[in-house]
Short mmCIF file of C-alpha atoms in Angstrom, two decimals:
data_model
loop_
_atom_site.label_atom_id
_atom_site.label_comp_id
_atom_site.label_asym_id
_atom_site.label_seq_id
_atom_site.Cartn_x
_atom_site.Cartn_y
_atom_site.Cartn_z
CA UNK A 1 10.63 2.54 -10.45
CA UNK A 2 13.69 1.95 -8.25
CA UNK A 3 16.90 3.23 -10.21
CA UNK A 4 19.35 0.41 -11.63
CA UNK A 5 21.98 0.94 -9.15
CA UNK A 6 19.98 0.15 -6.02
CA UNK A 7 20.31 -3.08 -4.12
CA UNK A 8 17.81 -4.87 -2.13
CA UNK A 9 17.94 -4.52 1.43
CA UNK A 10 18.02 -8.43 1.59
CA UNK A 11 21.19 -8.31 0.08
CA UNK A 12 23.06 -5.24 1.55
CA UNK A 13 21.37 -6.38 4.92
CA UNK A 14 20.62 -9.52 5.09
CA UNK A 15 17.76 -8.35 7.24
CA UNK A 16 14.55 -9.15 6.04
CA UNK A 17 13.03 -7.94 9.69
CA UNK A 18 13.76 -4.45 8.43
CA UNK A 19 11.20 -4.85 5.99
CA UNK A 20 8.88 -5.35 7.88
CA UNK A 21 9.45 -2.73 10.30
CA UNK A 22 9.42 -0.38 7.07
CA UNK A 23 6.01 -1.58 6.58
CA UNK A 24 4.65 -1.67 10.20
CA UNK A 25 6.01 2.24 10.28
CA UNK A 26 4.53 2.88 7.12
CA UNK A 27 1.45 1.79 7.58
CA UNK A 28 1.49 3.36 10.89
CA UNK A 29 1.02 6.42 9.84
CA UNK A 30 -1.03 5.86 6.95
CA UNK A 31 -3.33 4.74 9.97
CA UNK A 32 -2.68 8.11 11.66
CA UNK A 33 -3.27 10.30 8.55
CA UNK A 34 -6.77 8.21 8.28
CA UNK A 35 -7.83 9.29 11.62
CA UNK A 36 -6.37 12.58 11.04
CA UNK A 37 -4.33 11.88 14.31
CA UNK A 38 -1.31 14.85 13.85
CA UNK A 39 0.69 13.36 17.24
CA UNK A 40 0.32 9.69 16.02
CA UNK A 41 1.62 10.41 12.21
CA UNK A 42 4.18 13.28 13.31
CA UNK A 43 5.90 10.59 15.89
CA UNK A 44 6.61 8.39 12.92
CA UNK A 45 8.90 11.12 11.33
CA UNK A 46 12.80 11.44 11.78
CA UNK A 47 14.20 14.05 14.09
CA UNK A 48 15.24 15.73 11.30
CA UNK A 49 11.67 16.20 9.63
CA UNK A 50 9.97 16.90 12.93
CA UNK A 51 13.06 19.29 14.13
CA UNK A 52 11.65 20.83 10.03
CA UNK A 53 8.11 21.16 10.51
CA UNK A 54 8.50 21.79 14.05
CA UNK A 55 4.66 21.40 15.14
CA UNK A 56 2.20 18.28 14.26
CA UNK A 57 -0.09 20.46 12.61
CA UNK A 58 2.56 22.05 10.12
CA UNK A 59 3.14 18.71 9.28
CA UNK A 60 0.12 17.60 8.49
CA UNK A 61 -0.91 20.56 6.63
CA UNK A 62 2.17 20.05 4.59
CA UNK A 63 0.76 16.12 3.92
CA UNK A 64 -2.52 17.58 2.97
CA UNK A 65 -1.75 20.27 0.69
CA UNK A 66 0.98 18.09 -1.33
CA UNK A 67 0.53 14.30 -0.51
CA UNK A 68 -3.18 13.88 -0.91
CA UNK A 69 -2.40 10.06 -1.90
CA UNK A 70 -0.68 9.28 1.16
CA UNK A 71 -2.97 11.07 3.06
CA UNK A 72 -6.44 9.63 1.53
CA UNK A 73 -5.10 6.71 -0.23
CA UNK A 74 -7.91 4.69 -2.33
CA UNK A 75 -5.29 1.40 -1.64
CA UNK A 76 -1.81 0.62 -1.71
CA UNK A 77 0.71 -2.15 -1.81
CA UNK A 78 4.64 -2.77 -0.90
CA UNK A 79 7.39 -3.32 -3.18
CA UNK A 80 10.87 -4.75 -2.54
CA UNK A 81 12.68 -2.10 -0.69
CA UNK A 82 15.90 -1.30 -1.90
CA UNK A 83 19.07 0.60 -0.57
CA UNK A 84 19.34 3.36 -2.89
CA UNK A 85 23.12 5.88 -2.49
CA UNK A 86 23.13 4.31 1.03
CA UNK A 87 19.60 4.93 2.43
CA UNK A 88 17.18 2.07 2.70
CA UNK A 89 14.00 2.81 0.67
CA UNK A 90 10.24 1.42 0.43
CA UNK A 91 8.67 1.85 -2.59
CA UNK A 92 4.77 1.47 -2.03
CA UNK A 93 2.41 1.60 -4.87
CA UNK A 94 -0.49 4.11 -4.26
CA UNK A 95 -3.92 4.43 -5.53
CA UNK A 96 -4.82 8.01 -4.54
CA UNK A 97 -8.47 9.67 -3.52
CA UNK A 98 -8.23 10.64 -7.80
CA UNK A 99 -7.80 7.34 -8.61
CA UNK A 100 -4.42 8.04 -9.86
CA UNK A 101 -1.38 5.55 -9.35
CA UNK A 102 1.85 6.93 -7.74
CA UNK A 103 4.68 4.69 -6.57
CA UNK A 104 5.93 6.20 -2.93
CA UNK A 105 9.23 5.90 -2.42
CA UNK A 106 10.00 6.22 1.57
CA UNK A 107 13.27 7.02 2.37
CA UNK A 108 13.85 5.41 6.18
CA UNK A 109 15.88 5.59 8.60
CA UNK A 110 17.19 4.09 11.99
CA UNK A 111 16.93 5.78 15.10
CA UNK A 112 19.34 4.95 17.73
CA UNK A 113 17.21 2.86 19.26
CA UNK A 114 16.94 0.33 16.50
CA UNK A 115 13.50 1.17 15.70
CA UNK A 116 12.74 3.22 11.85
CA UNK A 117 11.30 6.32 11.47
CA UNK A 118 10.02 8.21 7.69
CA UNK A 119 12.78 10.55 6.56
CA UNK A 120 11.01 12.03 3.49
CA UNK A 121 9.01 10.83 0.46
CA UNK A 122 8.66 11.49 -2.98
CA UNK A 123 5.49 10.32 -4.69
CA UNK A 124 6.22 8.94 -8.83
CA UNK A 125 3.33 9.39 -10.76
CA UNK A 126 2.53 5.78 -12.46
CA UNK A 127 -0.19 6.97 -15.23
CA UNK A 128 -2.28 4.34 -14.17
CA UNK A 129 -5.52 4.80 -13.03
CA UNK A 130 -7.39 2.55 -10.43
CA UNK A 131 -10.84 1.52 -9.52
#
């Protein structure tokens, strides 16, 4: 569910290398959560988010307590990001430890040294249920 007004990041870009950097990031720390590695998934997080949660463990708890799909996803796929009001965003759709769908949209952004880090995401529920 990416609103009407967004634009691919192919064609505000023209980059399609940032995709896959959203994706390598992404499933970065989807790694991290699985081996419940705090550091690993906590490094993947903008300054601002880290400079918010201010420890790894904070930020995991937060994960656990209200992103249980993220955390213990069942599977999950990528969508076409999008730039949505000026941030690039990757929608991923999520089969979560209930079986529930959600569609994940990750807001990212670029750190100064080119590379992408997670600046927040809000989980969509889908109303589909998976295997």
């Amino acid at each position: 569910m990416i609103p009407a007004r967004a634009q691919s990041v192919g064609q505000v870009q023209g980059n399609t290398a940032d995709s896959t950097a959203f994706a390598a990031v992404i499933e970065g720390q989807i790694a991290a959560f699985a081996r419940d590695d705090a550091d690993a998934a906590f490094a993947l997080a903008s300054p601002d988010i880290r400079r918010a949660f201010m420890t790894a463990e904070r930020f995991m708890q937060m994960v656990r307590s209200g992103f249980q799909p993220v955390y213990r996803p069942r599977a999950y796929s990528f969508g076409d990001p999008a730039m949505i009001e000026g941030t690039p965003v990757q929608p991923v759709q999520v089969i979560g430890p209930d079986g529930r769908g959600v569609v994940a949209l990750y807001r990212m952004e670029r750190q100064s040294d080119g590379s992408w880090r997670i600046a927040g995401v809000t989980l969509h529920p889908t109303g589909e249920r998976g295997i």
